[in-house]
């Protein structure tokens, strides 16, 4: 049915206004939330762009931008980009802002704007809701919410806004409670507000606490991930808050991390664990091997170990002990550069480059060092996960019919030892589900190769498992938003665009959901 509308005389309707931008939300823009912007343009040029400017009285300064291709669409600025201090600009901090739509690469053809809005310094949680680790009937829940709250320096008071009677929160932000018997097999819930003492501004978070029977298994599923954090999450504004948002929103139980350090400048894994209230394990020398692990469930360091090429972490989940081997294989040379452009074909040139990486020797050494754990994998499953810096033999064709290396050796060796590639278990069709992890942000290479070329996109991050107590239920790659390219290409060099990415890495994460099978005697 066609409905008639009346338009006030002299008013320009959206249909008549061919170039325009507006905030794409009916709610107040709040700190920490993404900032959606609708646009339309008559020209529809692929390099039209929206400029986000900070307003200080009569002065305006460009902060960042987003391309606005085509005749209409929605772009998003990451509201988590709130910190400053990087050379060349500051984050999207509290203050006044203006949006402008420009045509092409030029800054002198303004199609629409300004659209003005303000960001307050109201506190916010880096995730709106999340779940805790499972607890059993009779056990206590203790969750500190202060680590996931951005308070902008305000003193805040926490208060329970709703939920189950057995869960409460202290004024200092600790959620506590003992799980009663009648909650066995169902979760507890609590909603908590945090209010700034001076301004009264408040925010809220919803918390779910899964409760299990006192005599049954603690978990029947686990979500285990691997993620390269791109130099400690330090290549984007407020990187650690963005990392936490992903882990909480994706309900990750355990994550192996790469490109993380423990030195004077960074204590990334330790800081994340403290803010999340999780357990952690870090390689004893991050200059030798930059790997670590975060877990909702306890880490047993006595059952753990490490070598120059790996970090092995024992994670205890009820009666289940997981042995998780985190790796970050050698990146130089990067063998896929030797493949025919646009082809996933293992050629002689690729083989020679791969021999130079010593991935075969590296993985052989790792498997030798964990041979004791492999022998007990049916009782205590073993996982090998991380950034392999090479693709999988399950994804590439081989052009070779002789020699001792006919396809990617690292993944081949794991398969020969009885490991399963969890992503390929869930998605055996490599063409329908390529599972690309490298790279959502590295699209053009003008540094490692000459002449510059398109960066080959591939699956180089893996979660492998071995042992009867784990079965794959699902596996996926995860990227949030549309990351801006990281290279300093001439087309992208006006601003450090990628600093404002919602996704804090140049790798996709791999997240696998496992069914945990009962212990057998």
XYZ file of C-alpha atoms in Angstrom:
521
model
C 0.000 0.000 0.000
C 1.352 3.427 -0.951
C 1.259 5.933 1.881
C 0.963 9.624 1.245
C 3.401 11.988 2.939
C 3.348 15.686 3.444
C 6.517 17.770 3.143
C 6.807 21.207 4.618
C 7.181 23.835 1.858
C 10.816 24.758 1.277
C 12.115 21.486 2.764
C 14.551 19.357 0.774
C 13.742 15.652 1.040
C 16.326 12.868 1.118
C 15.167 11.811 -2.352
C 15.823 15.336 -3.692
C 19.156 15.822 -1.894
C 21.589 13.903 -4.057
C 24.657 14.377 -1.845
C 24.339 13.941 1.888
C 25.687 12.378 5.076
C 24.022 11.752 8.419
C 24.571 9.725 11.557
C 23.020 6.310 10.965
C 21.468 5.893 14.406
C 18.554 7.267 16.385
C 20.494 6.917 19.640
C 22.963 9.298 21.210
C 26.532 8.578 20.158
C 28.227 7.198 23.260
C 31.897 6.614 24.051
C 33.150 3.154 23.160
C 30.356 2.483 20.659
C 30.934 2.476 16.926
C 29.962 5.625 15.027
C 27.857 4.697 11.944
C 27.532 7.272 9.151
C 25.143 7.064 6.196
C 26.127 8.682 2.907
C 24.841 9.113 -0.596
C 26.433 10.832 -3.565
C 25.397 11.543 -7.108
C 28.818 10.763 -8.566
C 29.268 7.458 -6.737
C 33.045 7.632 -7.167
C 34.974 4.785 -5.516
C 37.314 7.225 -3.766
C 34.752 9.574 -2.274
C 35.490 9.917 1.425
C 34.118 11.081 4.757
C 36.350 13.242 6.933
C 35.998 13.093 10.729
C 37.219 16.339 12.306
C 37.761 17.343 15.903
C 36.189 20.743 16.671
C 37.837 23.141 19.116
C 35.899 26.392 19.093
C 36.310 27.871 15.614
C 39.112 25.447 14.715
C 38.693 22.045 13.120
C 41.375 19.381 12.673
C 41.047 16.187 10.662
C 41.320 13.068 12.813
C 40.686 10.208 10.374
C 38.577 9.308 7.361
C 36.649 6.483 5.712
C 36.160 5.860 2.018
C 32.535 6.191 0.871
C 32.349 4.312 -2.444
C 29.277 4.063 -4.631
C 26.085 6.036 -4.607
C 25.042 5.137 -1.049
C 26.175 3.163 1.958
C 27.130 3.143 5.631
C 30.648 3.463 7.017
C 31.693 3.025 10.634
C 34.290 4.786 12.740
C 35.546 2.792 15.730
C 34.469 4.481 18.934
C 37.002 2.372 20.843
C 39.834 4.414 19.321
C 39.931 6.652 22.376
C 43.568 6.874 23.391
C 46.242 9.222 22.098
C 49.963 9.662 22.103
C 50.888 8.272 18.709
C 52.916 10.451 16.401
C 50.770 12.368 13.946
C 47.447 12.468 15.735
C 45.242 11.507 18.652
C 42.421 9.068 18.997
C 38.698 9.708 18.920
C 38.674 11.133 22.432
C 35.747 12.871 24.204
C 34.934 16.193 22.566
C 33.086 17.826 19.673
C 33.264 16.504 16.102
C 32.121 17.294 12.578
C 31.671 15.033 9.537
C 32.145 16.071 5.885
C 31.599 14.200 2.623
C 34.201 14.862 -0.108
C 34.367 13.893 -3.760
C 37.368 11.963 -5.023
C 40.822 12.460 -3.549
C 40.404 16.212 -3.428
C 39.777 18.108 -0.216
C 38.218 21.090 -1.993
C 35.041 19.464 -3.351
C 32.808 19.156 -0.311
C 29.534 17.417 -1.146
C 27.882 17.727 2.258
C 28.536 18.647 5.860
C 29.106 19.497 8.532
C 27.175 16.932 10.560
C 28.039 17.694 14.160
C 28.022 15.454 17.214
C 29.719 15.204 20.591
C 31.362 12.405 22.528
C 31.101 12.761 26.295
C 33.518 11.334 28.828
C 30.826 9.057 30.231
C 32.226 5.697 31.391
C 31.709 2.629 29.223
C 32.413 -1.104 29.289
C 34.431 -2.479 26.374
C 31.714 -5.126 25.886
C 27.971 -4.855 26.543
C 27.666 -8.446 27.756
C 29.804 -11.513 28.323
C 29.996 -14.903 30.014
C 32.373 -16.090 32.724
C 34.097 -19.440 33.092
C 31.791 -22.252 34.204
C 31.466 -22.877 37.925
C 29.934 -25.780 39.849
C 27.105 -25.726 42.356
C 28.506 -24.540 45.672
C 31.418 -22.682 44.088
C 31.819 -18.925 44.208
C 31.785 -16.492 41.327
C 34.336 -13.683 41.663
C 34.601 -11.314 38.700
C 36.236 -7.879 38.833
C 34.608 -5.535 36.295
C 37.002 -2.615 36.697
C 39.453 -3.925 34.089
C 36.928 -3.755 31.255
C 35.627 -0.293 32.183
C 36.947 2.938 30.652
C 36.172 5.600 33.251
C 38.131 8.565 31.794
C 39.550 9.276 35.234
C 36.184 9.497 36.997
C 35.574 7.777 40.310
C 32.712 5.347 39.725
C 30.296 3.368 41.848
C 28.955 -0.018 40.746
C 25.416 -1.149 41.509
C 23.239 -4.149 40.705
C 20.464 -3.207 38.289
C 18.845 -6.625 38.014
C 19.375 -10.365 37.873
C 19.338 -13.448 40.060
C 19.297 -13.132 43.852
C 22.483 -15.132 44.440
C 24.626 -12.732 42.385
C 25.567 -9.288 43.658
C 28.175 -6.603 43.015
C 30.218 -4.492 45.409
C 30.479 -0.729 45.036
C 34.076 -1.328 43.879
C 32.930 -3.497 40.972
C 33.406 -7.121 42.060
C 30.603 -9.517 41.132
C 30.282 -12.271 43.744
C 27.946 -15.090 44.664
C 27.762 -18.798 45.491
C 25.921 -20.935 42.946
C 22.866 -22.615 44.544
C 21.846 -26.209 43.843
C 18.703 -25.266 41.926
C 20.856 -23.506 39.284
C 22.663 -26.693 38.224
C 22.570 -26.839 34.433
C 21.416 -23.260 33.922
C 23.207 -19.925 34.025
C 22.977 -17.116 36.518
C 22.505 -13.557 35.287
C 23.259 -10.109 36.637
C 23.112 -6.612 35.140
C 25.512 -4.082 36.648
C 25.666 -0.311 36.241
C 28.736 1.861 36.724
C 28.020 5.522 37.517
C 30.471 8.419 37.553
C 30.330 9.937 41.021
C 30.706 13.546 39.834
C 28.600 13.688 36.662
C 26.079 10.899 37.249
C 26.745 9.452 33.776
C 26.342 5.700 33.776
C 26.780 2.581 31.666
C 25.810 -1.057 32.112
C 26.985 -4.582 31.395
C 25.167 -7.922 31.460
C 27.032 -10.889 32.941
C 26.195 -14.589 32.480
C 27.593 -17.207 34.880
C 27.167 -20.805 33.612
C 26.548 -23.254 36.488
C 27.188 -27.000 36.322
C 26.217 -29.889 38.598
C 28.646 -30.554 41.432
C 29.346 -34.136 40.286
C 29.235 -33.726 36.517
C 31.773 -32.433 34.003
C 32.679 -28.768 34.319
C 32.341 -28.145 30.559
C 30.931 -29.917 27.540
C 32.264 -27.358 25.047
C 35.333 -25.135 24.740
C 36.119 -22.286 22.351
C 39.834 -22.222 21.598
C 41.464 -19.556 19.421
C 44.752 -18.421 17.945
C 45.496 -14.786 17.196
C 48.539 -12.791 16.120
C 48.213 -9.400 17.863
C 50.373 -7.365 15.449
C 53.096 -6.075 17.737
C 51.160 -6.308 21.012
C 48.026 -4.676 19.575
C 50.060 -1.472 19.473
C 49.436 -0.638 15.816
C 45.915 0.673 16.504
C 44.472 3.064 19.045
C 43.322 1.427 22.281
C 44.397 -1.953 20.965
C 44.039 -3.904 24.203
C 40.440 -2.747 24.709
C 39.678 -3.889 21.153
C 41.320 -7.250 21.856
C 39.231 -7.679 25.009
C 36.027 -6.808 23.166
C 36.696 -9.560 20.618
C 37.524 -12.182 23.252
C 34.438 -11.357 25.322
C 32.008 -10.995 22.420
C 33.261 -14.204 20.793
C 32.996 -16.084 24.108
C 36.563 -17.388 23.826
C 37.750 -19.711 26.607
C 41.428 -20.050 25.651
C 43.515 -18.105 23.143
C 47.093 -18.591 22.014
C 48.720 -15.267 21.142
C 51.657 -14.320 18.911
C 53.628 -11.089 18.536
C 53.298 -10.448 22.272
C 56.169 -9.390 24.505
C 57.212 -9.153 28.119
C 59.715 -6.304 28.380
C 60.051 -2.730 29.614
C 57.613 -1.442 26.996
C 55.017 -4.210 26.875
C 53.548 -6.778 29.237
C 50.677 -7.525 26.899
C 49.573 -10.972 28.048
C 49.936 -10.083 31.724
C 48.020 -6.808 31.264
C 45.182 -8.499 29.373
C 44.934 -11.224 32.024
C 44.787 -8.646 34.816
C 42.054 -6.639 33.115
C 39.985 -9.694 32.173
C 40.570 -11.577 35.408
C 41.911 -14.560 33.427
C 44.920 -16.863 33.820
C 47.978 -16.422 31.630
C 51.247 -18.016 30.563
C 54.104 -16.296 28.740
C 57.238 -17.590 27.070
C 60.163 -16.972 29.464
C 62.075 -15.066 26.755
C 59.751 -13.168 24.425
C 62.728 -11.906 22.418
C 63.368 -15.539 21.464
C 59.740 -16.593 20.922
C 56.973 -13.991 21.144
C 54.103 -16.262 22.205
C 51.750 -16.403 25.166
C 48.365 -17.727 26.257
C 45.225 -16.435 28.007
C 42.658 -18.733 29.609
C 39.460 -18.483 31.605
C 40.537 -21.711 33.284
C 43.594 -22.324 35.501
C 47.097 -22.766 34.089
C 49.258 -25.429 35.759
C 52.813 -24.186 35.320
C 54.265 -27.368 36.853
C 52.817 -29.371 33.952
C 53.821 -26.732 31.384
C 57.081 -26.131 29.555
C 58.784 -24.269 26.739
C 61.606 -24.333 24.217
C 63.238 -21.809 21.948
C 60.590 -22.621 19.324
C 57.378 -23.025 21.363
C 55.422 -22.466 24.583
C 53.595 -25.467 26.051
C 50.814 -24.612 28.497
C 48.839 -27.055 30.644
C 45.279 -25.765 31.150
C 43.072 -27.534 33.708
C 39.331 -27.550 32.974
C 37.727 -29.742 35.600
C 38.988 -33.296 35.038
C 40.397 -32.321 31.628
C 44.006 -31.253 31.179
C 44.866 -29.669 27.836
C 48.441 -29.424 26.621
C 48.510 -26.380 24.325
C 51.622 -25.756 22.265
C 51.820 -22.169 20.994
C 54.093 -21.531 18.012
C 55.165 -18.642 15.810
C 57.232 -20.067 12.968
C 59.963 -18.219 11.104
C 58.647 -15.540 8.733
C 61.683 -14.986 6.496
C 61.634 -15.746 3.643
C 57.892 -15.843 3.042
C 57.633 -18.698 0.546
C 54.230 -17.880 -1.060
C 55.922 -14.928 -2.818
C 57.606 -17.511 -5.066
C 54.325 -19.037 -6.278
C 52.768 -17.984 -9.585
C 50.706 -14.845 -8.955
C 47.120 -15.790 -8.159
C 47.929 -19.512 -7.839
C 48.215 -21.738 -4.779
C 50.712 -24.086 -6.359
C 53.735 -25.576 -4.599
C 56.490 -25.270 -7.199
C 60.242 -25.835 -7.173
C 60.786 -22.141 -6.435
C 58.390 -22.322 -3.471
C 60.160 -25.427 -2.194
C 63.569 -23.777 -2.282
C 62.241 -20.757 -0.371
C 60.503 -23.027 2.139
C 63.715 -24.948 2.746
C 65.378 -21.645 3.627
C 62.735 -20.933 6.290
C 63.613 -24.198 8.048
C 59.943 -24.714 8.901
C 60.422 -28.456 8.486
C 63.260 -28.544 10.989
C 61.376 -26.188 13.325
C 58.208 -28.295 13.435
C 60.191 -31.532 13.643
C 61.966 -30.165 16.719
C 58.703 -29.061 18.349
C 57.097 -32.475 17.841
C 60.166 -34.165 19.271
C 60.028 -31.991 22.395
C 56.346 -32.744 23.047
C 56.585 -36.475 22.278
C 55.715 -37.391 25.880
C 52.500 -35.358 25.713
C 51.650 -36.873 22.315
C 51.801 -40.338 23.831
C 49.104 -39.368 26.350
C 46.934 -37.324 23.960
C 43.823 -39.510 24.276
C 43.659 -38.768 28.007
C 45.080 -35.240 27.838
C 44.496 -33.686 24.401
C 47.345 -31.837 22.707
C 46.815 -28.719 20.594
C 49.359 -27.010 18.354
C 48.211 -23.541 17.396
C 49.643 -20.276 16.170
C 50.935 -18.261 13.247
C 52.783 -20.733 11.002
C 53.890 -18.116 8.438
C 53.119 -20.673 5.741
C 49.944 -22.119 4.198
C 48.610 -25.674 4.491
C 49.153 -28.678 2.228
C 45.354 -29.119 2.443
C 44.860 -25.805 0.617
C 47.557 -25.919 -2.082
C 48.188 -28.123 -5.101
C 51.645 -29.525 -5.655
C 53.478 -29.255 -8.971
C 56.167 -31.625 -7.695
C 56.332 -35.394 -8.072
C 59.702 -36.106 -6.487
C 61.920 -34.904 -3.678
C 61.570 -34.881 0.094
C 59.269 -31.830 0.205
C 56.314 -31.859 -2.177
C 54.017 -29.538 -0.227
C 54.017 -27.410 2.919
C 56.022 -29.403 5.495
C 54.800 -27.906 8.800
C 51.166 -28.927 8.366
C 52.137 -32.204 6.671
C 54.245 -33.210 9.671
C 51.378 -32.502 12.074
C 48.989 -34.595 10.007
C 51.494 -37.466 9.949
C 51.591 -37.329 13.762
C 47.813 -37.737 13.993
C 46.823 -34.071 14.399
C 43.678 -32.701 12.768
C 43.383 -29.188 11.303
C 40.239 -27.995 13.105
C 39.215 -25.455 10.472
C 39.469 -28.021 7.664
C 37.559 -30.568 9.763
C 34.691 -28.067 9.923
C 35.145 -26.864 6.318
C 36.684 -29.552 4.100
C 35.929 -27.674 0.850
C 38.957 -25.389 0.461
C 37.450 -23.478 -2.460
C 34.131 -22.723 -0.769
C 35.823 -21.941 2.554
C 39.349 -20.607 1.995
C 39.563 -19.465 5.644
C 41.940 -16.607 4.887
C 43.814 -15.255 7.892
C 46.564 -13.304 6.122
C 45.769 -10.556 5.809
C 42.769 -8.297 6.460
C 45.094 -5.276 6.666
C 48.147 -6.161 4.555
C 46.843 -5.985 0.986
C 49.708 -4.433 -0.924
C 53.401 -5.217 -0.454
C 55.922 -2.505 -1.277
C 58.508 -3.501 1.325
C 59.552 -7.170 1.063
C 59.277 -7.519 -2.721
C 60.483 -5.537 -5.709
C 58.575 -4.551 -7.741
C 55.633 -4.001 -5.352
C 52.748 -6.432 -5.731
C 49.421 -7.495 -4.289
C 50.004 -9.409 -1.062
C 49.019 -13.083 -1.488
C 46.025 -13.828 0.717
C 46.118 -17.195 2.457
C 45.380 -19.315 5.528
C 48.516 -19.315 7.699
C 47.047 -19.407 11.248
C 45.936 -22.775 12.596
C 44.411 -24.673 15.512
C 45.455 -28.341 15.339
C 44.355 -30.965 17.865
C 45.070 -34.583 18.764
C 43.186 -36.771 21.238
C 39.839 -38.545 21.651
C 38.357 -36.112 24.156
C 37.983 -33.280 21.609
C 35.674 -33.208 18.590
C 35.230 -30.187 16.318
C 31.744 -28.673 16.398
C 32.529 -25.482 14.469
C 35.434 -23.297 13.379
C 35.601 -19.851 11.832
C 37.898 -16.967 11.097
C 37.063 -13.676 12.773
C 37.586 -10.071 11.664
C 35.595 -7.081 12.937
C 34.762 -4.089 10.775
C 36.583 -3.307 7.544
C 40.243 -2.825 8.471
C 42.055 -0.072 6.613
C 45.223 -1.216 4.825
C 48.421 -0.946 6.832
C 50.812 -0.126 4.009
C 51.933 3.438 3.390
C 50.680 3.397 -0.190
C 50.508 6.775 -1.927
C 46.724 6.543 -2.079
C 46.495 5.940 1.681
C 49.290 8.091 3.014
C 47.392 11.248 3.970
C 46.563 9.906 7.428
C 47.647 6.868 9.492
C 44.327 5.332 8.613
C 44.832 1.898 10.163
C 45.448 3.353 13.647
C 41.677 3.750 13.896
C 40.796 0.205 12.814
C 38.208 -1.552 14.905
C 40.155 -4.782 14.304
C 43.447 -4.543 16.231
C 45.500 -6.953 14.115
C 46.719 -7.636 10.594
C 45.742 -11.314 11.008
C 42.283 -12.834 11.303
C 41.734 -14.890 14.423
C 40.815 -18.568 14.158
C 38.193 -19.709 16.691
C 37.276 -23.394 17.021
C 34.437 -24.756 19.140
C 35.168 -28.223 20.512
C 32.879 -30.757 22.105
C 34.558 -32.141 25.221
C 33.957 -35.886 25.484
C 33.690 -37.642 28.869
C 36.740 -39.195 30.422
C 37.001 -42.916 29.717
C 38.566 -45.524 31.961
